Amino acid sequence: MAPSPILVRPPALANSPLPPPRCVAAVAAAPAVRTAPAAPFSRLRTKCRFAASDVREDYSSTPIDIVADVKTEKIVVLGGSGFVGSAICRAAVSKGIEVVSFSRSGRPSYSDSWVDQVNWLPGDVFYARWDEVLVGATAVVSTLGGFGNEEQMKRINGEANVIAVNAAKEYGVPKFILISVHDYNLPSFLLTSGYFTGKRKAESEVLSKYPASGVVLRPGFIYGKRKVNGFEVPLDAVGEPLEKLLSSVENFTKPLSSLPASDLILAPPVSVDDVAYAVINGVIDDSFFGVFTIEQIKEAASKVRV
């Protein structure tokens, strides 16, 4: 987020023909303190010296205070201990963003170095104490979703996200980012399943409650190294070469993209890291909002990924 301009009122000077002051900021910044939704401030002390050709000694001013709007980010990742959620937490930590994960399983069992830098809160979205979960948050990221029978899919993909969106809005969180799903050009009758109707209901809630700051990412198949019960499932062994293959023949397959369900075969997979860094771009870039396709997710990720 772009910081506000710094306004300085220098101390009154004696009536003398002195040139404009040259100021050097002293390194004495107090820690930023933030309570949502207000922005934090840092107080800096500066010392200025003045010199002119007819003045032998420097004139030292009294220290002056500068109040600067220095924004820091804090995100709450719903489902942060899952495959996509943990990648988002890891990427956020690498960018110096404060991270809270809220999920039913709480802290993951593995012990990667970044794990200790996340605040892992166990809990259920349907029974959450949002005043504790969302305190100080500048963005909520939801990775909630799953499969099951029709009612289960509508509940976890739709209702759970709707509750989270409304809670974030109520507690003044300025941004909401939803991980949704590509529609694969499926016929409309297939999009009536609980999975898709739930996702689209969640999207609608994000875009209506956050018209100028809500972000909806629509990836297809997400690949990466997925950890399940202590074992690593290398989804990237299939996803990465497939992504490269489909990207290399994209110009030849584009004419087929209008065919119903064609994207079940032609939509390129997306790296879980690309999804994660696209989320980070959404967190730090206020001009990034709306609905984003597979290619747009990759473009957004490239802006912040090292």
Short mmCIF file of C-alpha atoms in Angstrom, two decimals:
data_model
loop_
_atom_site.label_atom_id
_atom_site.label_comp_id
_atom_site.label_asym_id
_atom_site.label_seq_id
_atom_site.Cartn_x
_atom_site.Cartn_y
_atom_site.Cartn_z
CA MET A 1 0.00 0.00 0.00
CA ALA A 2 1.28 3.42 -0.84
CA PRO A 3 2.27 5.44 2.25
CA SER A 4 0.87 8.90 2.83
CA PRO A 5 3.14 11.91 2.27
CA ILE A 6 5.28 12.97 5.25
CA LEU A 7 4.61 16.53 6.39
CA VAL A 8 7.29 18.31 8.42
CA ARG A 9 6.98 21.65 10.18
CA PRO A 10 10.56 22.85 10.88
CA PRO A 11 11.36 24.87 14.03
CA ALA A 12 11.26 28.66 13.88
CA LEU A 13 14.65 30.13 13.02
CA ALA A 14 16.29 33.37 14.09
CA ASN A 15 16.18 36.19 11.57
CA SER A 16 19.41 35.50 9.72
CA PRO A 17 20.28 35.01 6.02
CA LEU A 18 20.76 31.26 6.31
CA PRO A 19 20.40 28.85 3.40
CA PRO A 20 17.69 26.16 3.42
CA PRO A 21 18.38 23.45 5.99
CA ARG A 22 19.79 20.07 5.13
CA CYS A 23 18.15 17.46 7.36
CA VAL A 24 19.34 14.00 8.27
CA ALA A 25 16.84 11.64 9.86
CA ALA A 26 18.05 10.02 13.03
CA VAL A 27 17.47 6.29 13.31
CA ALA A 28 15.04 6.30 16.20
CA ALA A 29 11.77 4.87 14.98
CA ALA A 30 9.30 3.65 17.55
CA PRO A 31 7.52 0.37 16.77
CA ALA A 32 4.38 0.75 14.65
CA VAL A 33 1.15 0.02 16.47
CA ARG A 34 -2.04 -0.84 14.61
CA THR A 35 -5.61 -1.48 15.65
CA ALA A 36 -8.01 -2.27 12.84
CA PRO A 37 -9.14 -0.52 10.82
CA ALA A 38 -6.93 2.51 11.52
CA ALA A 39 -3.46 2.65 9.94
CA PRO A 40 -0.33 2.50 12.13
CA PHE A 41 2.07 5.38 12.59
CA SER A 42 5.80 5.57 13.20
CA ARG A 43 7.32 8.51 15.06
CA LEU A 44 10.72 9.62 13.80
CA ARG A 45 13.17 12.03 15.41
CA THR A 46 15.27 14.24 13.14
CA LYS A 47 18.12 16.64 13.73
CA CYS A 48 18.92 19.47 11.33
CA ARG A 49 22.13 21.50 11.01
CA PHE A 50 22.57 24.82 9.23
CA ALA A 51 25.74 26.50 7.95
CA ALA A 52 26.52 29.61 5.94
CA SER A 53 29.74 31.16 4.65
CA ASP A 54 29.78 33.83 7.38
CA VAL A 55 28.88 31.44 10.22
CA ARG A 56 31.72 29.56 11.87
CA GLU A 57 29.67 27.14 13.91
CA ASP A 58 26.76 24.96 12.87
CA TYR A 59 23.35 25.90 14.14
CA SER A 60 21.71 22.82 15.58
CA SER A 61 17.95 22.75 15.72
CA THR A 62 15.96 21.14 18.44
CA PRO A 63 14.78 17.66 17.46
CA ILE A 64 11.41 17.64 15.70
CA ASP A 65 8.85 14.88 15.40
CA ILE A 66 7.63 13.48 12.12
CA VAL A 67 4.46 11.40 12.05
CA ALA A 68 4.50 9.08 9.05
CA ASP A 69 1.80 6.72 7.87
CA VAL A 70 3.83 3.51 7.55
CA LYS A 71 1.46 0.66 6.74
CA THR A 72 2.22 -2.93 7.74
CA GLU A 73 0.28 -5.93 6.50
CA LYS A 74 -1.34 -8.64 8.58
CA ILE A 75 -3.30 -11.38 6.86
CA VAL A 76 -5.62 -14.05 8.20
CA VAL A 77 -5.54 -17.21 6.07
CA LEU A 78 -8.63 -19.38 6.42
CA GLY A 79 -7.55 -22.97 5.89
CA GLY A 80 -3.93 -21.97 6.34
CA SER A 81 -2.71 -25.45 7.24
CA GLY A 82 -3.96 -26.96 3.96
CA PHE A 83 -2.12 -27.41 0.66
CA VAL A 84 -2.88 -23.97 -0.82
CA GLY A 85 -3.21 -22.21 2.53
CA SER A 86 0.22 -23.28 3.75
CA ALA A 87 1.81 -22.07 0.51
CA ILE A 88 0.17 -18.67 1.04
CA CYS A 89 1.42 -18.54 4.64
CA ARG A 90 4.94 -19.43 3.52
CA ALA A 91 4.96 -16.81 0.75
CA ALA A 92 3.61 -14.13 3.10
CA VAL A 93 6.28 -14.87 5.70
CA SER A 94 8.96 -14.58 3.00
CA LYS A 95 7.68 -11.06 2.24
CA GLY A 96 7.70 -9.95 5.87
CA ILE A 97 3.91 -10.04 6.25
CA GLU A 98 2.42 -10.96 9.62
CA VAL A 99 0.37 -14.14 9.23
CA VAL A 100 -2.44 -15.76 11.21
CA SER A 101 -3.78 -19.13 10.09
CA PHE A 102 -7.27 -20.20 11.13
CA SER A 103 -8.20 -23.81 10.43
CA ARG A 104 -9.73 -26.83 12.13
CA SER A 105 -6.40 -28.65 12.36
CA GLY A 106 -4.41 -25.69 13.69
CA ARG A 107 -0.63 -25.98 13.48
CA PRO A 108 0.68 -28.46 10.85
CA SER A 109 2.73 -31.46 11.96
CA TYR A 110 5.82 -30.67 9.87
CA SER A 111 8.49 -28.29 11.14
CA ASP A 112 9.73 -26.11 8.28
CA SER A 113 11.52 -22.94 9.40
CA TRP A 114 8.71 -20.57 8.35
CA VAL A 115 6.11 -22.45 10.41
CA ASP A 116 7.27 -20.84 13.65
CA GLN A 117 6.61 -17.39 12.18
CA VAL A 118 2.86 -18.03 11.75
CA ASN A 119 0.25 -17.74 14.49
CA TRP A 120 -1.74 -20.98 14.15
CA LEU A 121 -5.28 -20.73 15.52
CA PRO A 122 -7.46 -23.86 15.60
CA GLY A 123 -11.17 -23.37 15.07
CA ASP A 124 -14.24 -23.68 12.88
CA VAL A 125 -15.48 -20.88 10.63
CA PHE A 126 -19.08 -21.60 11.67
CA TYR A 127 -18.27 -21.05 15.36
CA ALA A 128 -15.39 -18.59 15.17
CA ARG A 129 -14.84 -15.74 17.63
CA TRP A 130 -14.11 -13.30 14.87
CA ASP A 131 -13.24 -10.43 17.19
CA GLU A 132 -10.19 -12.45 18.26
CA VAL A 133 -9.34 -13.99 14.87
CA LEU A 134 -9.48 -10.76 12.83
CA VAL A 135 -7.90 -8.28 15.23
CA GLY A 136 -5.51 -5.99 13.34
CA ALA A 137 -6.01 -7.79 10.00
CA THR A 138 -5.53 -5.85 6.75
CA ALA A 139 -6.74 -8.76 4.58
CA VAL A 140 -8.52 -12.09 4.87
CA VAL A 141 -7.58 -14.89 2.46
CA SER A 142 -9.97 -17.81 2.15
CA THR A 143 -8.89 -21.18 0.78
CA LEU A 144 -12.04 -22.86 2.11
CA GLY A 145 -13.52 -25.49 -0.15
CA GLY A 146 -13.98 -29.20 -0.60
CA PHE A 147 -15.98 -32.10 -2.00
CA GLY A 148 -18.75 -34.29 -0.63
CA ASN A 149 -22.49 -34.60 -1.21
CA GLU A 150 -24.44 -31.67 -2.59
CA GLU A 151 -25.33 -30.15 0.77
CA GLN A 152 -21.81 -30.54 2.13
CA MET A 153 -20.30 -28.83 -0.93
CA LYS A 154 -22.75 -25.94 -0.76
CA ARG A 155 -21.97 -25.52 2.92
CA ILE A 156 -18.16 -25.55 2.79
CA ASN A 157 -17.68 -23.87 -0.61
CA GLY A 158 -20.50 -21.37 -0.25
CA GLU A 159 -21.92 -20.79 3.24
CA ALA A 160 -18.58 -20.94 5.07
CA ASN A 161 -17.09 -18.33 2.78
CA VAL A 162 -20.15 -16.10 2.99
CA ILE A 163 -19.90 -16.12 6.79
CA ALA A 164 -16.21 -15.22 6.57
CA VAL A 165 -16.81 -12.37 4.11
CA ASN A 166 -19.50 -10.83 6.28
CA ALA A 167 -17.39 -11.18 9.43
CA ALA A 168 -14.43 -9.49 7.72
CA LYS A 169 -16.67 -6.66 6.57
CA GLU A 170 -18.25 -6.26 10.00
CA TYR A 171 -14.86 -6.01 11.73
CA GLY A 172 -13.49 -3.50 9.25
CA VAL A 173 -10.98 -5.65 7.38
CA PRO A 174 -10.28 -3.65 4.20
CA LYS A 175 -9.61 -6.54 1.78
CA PHE A 176 -10.87 -10.06 1.11
CA ILE A 177 -9.21 -12.57 -1.23
CA LEU A 178 -10.99 -15.78 -2.28
CA ILE A 179 -9.44 -18.84 -3.91
CA SER A 180 -12.21 -20.03 -6.23
CA VAL A 181 -12.10 -22.32 -9.28
CA HIS A 182 -11.95 -22.16 -13.08
CA ASP A 183 -15.21 -23.20 -14.74
CA TYR A 184 -13.50 -25.29 -17.48
CA ASN A 185 -16.09 -24.15 -20.04
CA LEU A 186 -18.46 -26.72 -18.62
CA PRO A 187 -22.05 -26.76 -19.84
CA SER A 188 -24.37 -24.80 -17.57
CA PHE A 189 -26.17 -27.91 -16.29
CA LEU A 190 -22.87 -29.22 -14.90
CA LEU A 191 -22.18 -25.94 -13.14
CA THR A 192 -25.28 -26.45 -10.99
CA SER A 193 -23.45 -28.93 -8.76
CA GLY A 194 -22.97 -27.95 -5.13
CA TYR A 195 -19.25 -27.42 -5.67
CA PHE A 196 -19.61 -24.76 -8.38
CA THR A 197 -22.76 -23.12 -7.03
CA GLY A 198 -21.08 -22.82 -3.64
CA LYS A 199 -17.96 -21.24 -5.14
CA ARG A 200 -19.96 -18.80 -7.25
CA LYS A 201 -22.09 -17.83 -4.27
CA ALA A 202 -18.91 -17.04 -2.35
CA GLU A 203 -17.56 -15.02 -5.29
CA SER A 204 -20.75 -12.97 -5.46
CA GLU A 205 -20.52 -12.19 -1.75
CA VAL A 206 -16.89 -11.05 -2.04
CA LEU A 207 -17.58 -8.81 -5.03
CA SER A 208 -20.70 -7.27 -3.50
CA LYS A 209 -19.19 -6.60 -0.07
CA TYR A 210 -15.78 -5.57 -1.46
CA PRO A 211 -16.47 -4.02 -4.88
CA ALA A 212 -13.22 -2.01 -4.95
CA SER A 213 -10.88 -4.33 -3.04
CA GLY A 214 -12.22 -7.89 -3.30
CA VAL A 215 -10.07 -10.41 -5.17
CA VAL A 216 -11.30 -13.68 -6.69
CA LEU A 217 -8.68 -16.06 -8.11
CA ARG A 218 -9.90 -18.80 -10.44
CA PRO A 219 -7.10 -21.36 -10.87
CA GLY A 220 -7.53 -24.73 -12.51
CA PHE A 221 -5.64 -27.80 -11.32
CA ILE A 222 -3.11 -26.65 -8.69
CA TYR A 223 0.12 -28.60 -8.44
CA GLY A 224 3.04 -28.65 -6.04
CA LYS A 225 4.46 -30.84 -3.30
CA ARG A 226 1.50 -31.70 -1.11
CA LYS A 227 2.09 -33.09 2.37
CA VAL A 228 -0.46 -35.68 3.53
CA ASN A 229 -0.09 -37.46 6.88
CA GLY A 230 3.65 -36.89 6.93
CA PHE A 231 4.15 -38.01 3.33
CA GLU A 232 4.94 -35.75 0.39
CA VAL A 233 2.78 -36.19 -2.71
CA PRO A 234 4.68 -34.76 -5.72
CA LEU A 235 1.80 -33.32 -7.73
CA ASP A 236 4.35 -31.19 -9.53
CA ALA A 237 5.76 -34.31 -11.20
CA VAL A 238 2.61 -34.31 -13.34
CA GLY A 239 1.47 -30.70 -13.17
CA GLU A 240 4.68 -28.91 -14.13
CA PRO A 241 5.44 -30.77 -17.40
CA LEU A 242 1.75 -30.63 -18.31
CA GLU A 243 1.71 -26.87 -17.77
CA LYS A 244 4.76 -26.46 -20.00
CA LEU A 245 3.27 -28.68 -22.69
CA LEU A 246 -0.08 -26.90 -22.80
CA SER A 247 1.58 -23.48 -22.74
CA SER A 248 3.81 -24.44 -25.69
CA VAL A 249 0.84 -25.47 -27.87
CA GLU A 250 -1.50 -22.70 -26.71
CA ASN A 251 -1.54 -20.96 -30.10
CA PHE A 252 -2.71 -24.16 -31.77
CA THR A 253 -5.34 -25.07 -29.18
CA LYS A 254 -6.94 -21.62 -28.81
CA PRO A 255 -9.53 -22.27 -31.55
CA LEU A 256 -10.76 -25.22 -29.50
CA SER A 257 -11.21 -23.23 -26.30
CA SER A 258 -14.81 -22.30 -27.14
CA LEU A 259 -15.89 -25.95 -27.22
CA PRO A 260 -17.90 -27.09 -24.19
CA ALA A 261 -15.72 -28.63 -21.47
CA SER A 262 -12.60 -28.12 -23.60
CA ASP A 263 -10.68 -26.67 -20.67
CA LEU A 264 -10.88 -29.99 -18.86
CA ILE A 265 -8.04 -30.91 -21.23
CA LEU A 266 -6.67 -27.55 -22.39
CA ALA A 267 -6.60 -25.40 -19.24
CA PRO A 268 -2.99 -25.37 -18.01
CA PRO A 269 -2.31 -26.37 -14.39
CA VAL A 270 -1.11 -23.68 -11.99
CA SER A 271 1.75 -23.92 -9.53
CA VAL A 272 0.65 -23.56 -5.91
CA ASP A 273 3.44 -20.99 -5.54
CA ASP A 274 1.95 -18.92 -8.37
CA VAL A 275 -1.39 -18.93 -6.58
CA ALA A 276 0.32 -17.96 -3.33
CA TYR A 277 2.27 -15.07 -4.82
CA ALA A 278 -0.78 -13.84 -6.73
CA VAL A 279 -2.46 -13.61 -3.32
CA ILE A 280 0.51 -11.62 -1.97
CA ASN A 281 0.20 -9.26 -4.93
CA GLY A 282 -3.45 -8.80 -4.02
CA VAL A 283 -2.52 -8.05 -0.42
CA ILE A 284 0.03 -5.33 -1.19
CA ASP A 285 -1.40 -3.81 -4.40
CA ASP A 286 -4.56 -1.73 -3.89
CA SER A 287 -5.15 -1.56 -7.65
CA PHE A 288 -5.43 -5.36 -7.83
CA PHE A 289 -9.08 -6.39 -7.42
CA GLY A 290 -11.77 -8.25 -9.34
CA VAL A 291 -11.85 -11.73 -10.91
CA PHE A 292 -8.62 -13.25 -12.23
CA THR A 293 -8.15 -16.10 -14.70
CA ILE A 294 -5.38 -18.69 -14.84
CA GLU A 295 -3.08 -16.54 -16.99
CA GLN A 296 -3.77 -13.44 -14.93
CA ILE A 297 -2.87 -15.35 -11.76
CA LYS A 298 0.52 -16.20 -13.26
CA GLU A 299 1.08 -12.59 -14.33
CA ALA A 300 0.21 -11.30 -10.85
CA ALA A 301 2.56 -13.83 -9.24
CA SER A 302 5.44 -12.74 -11.48
CA LYS A 303 5.22 -9.20 -10.09
CA VAL A 304 6.19 -10.22 -6.56
CA ARG A 305 7.82 -13.63 -6.90
CA VAL A 306 11.61 -13.62 -6.56
#
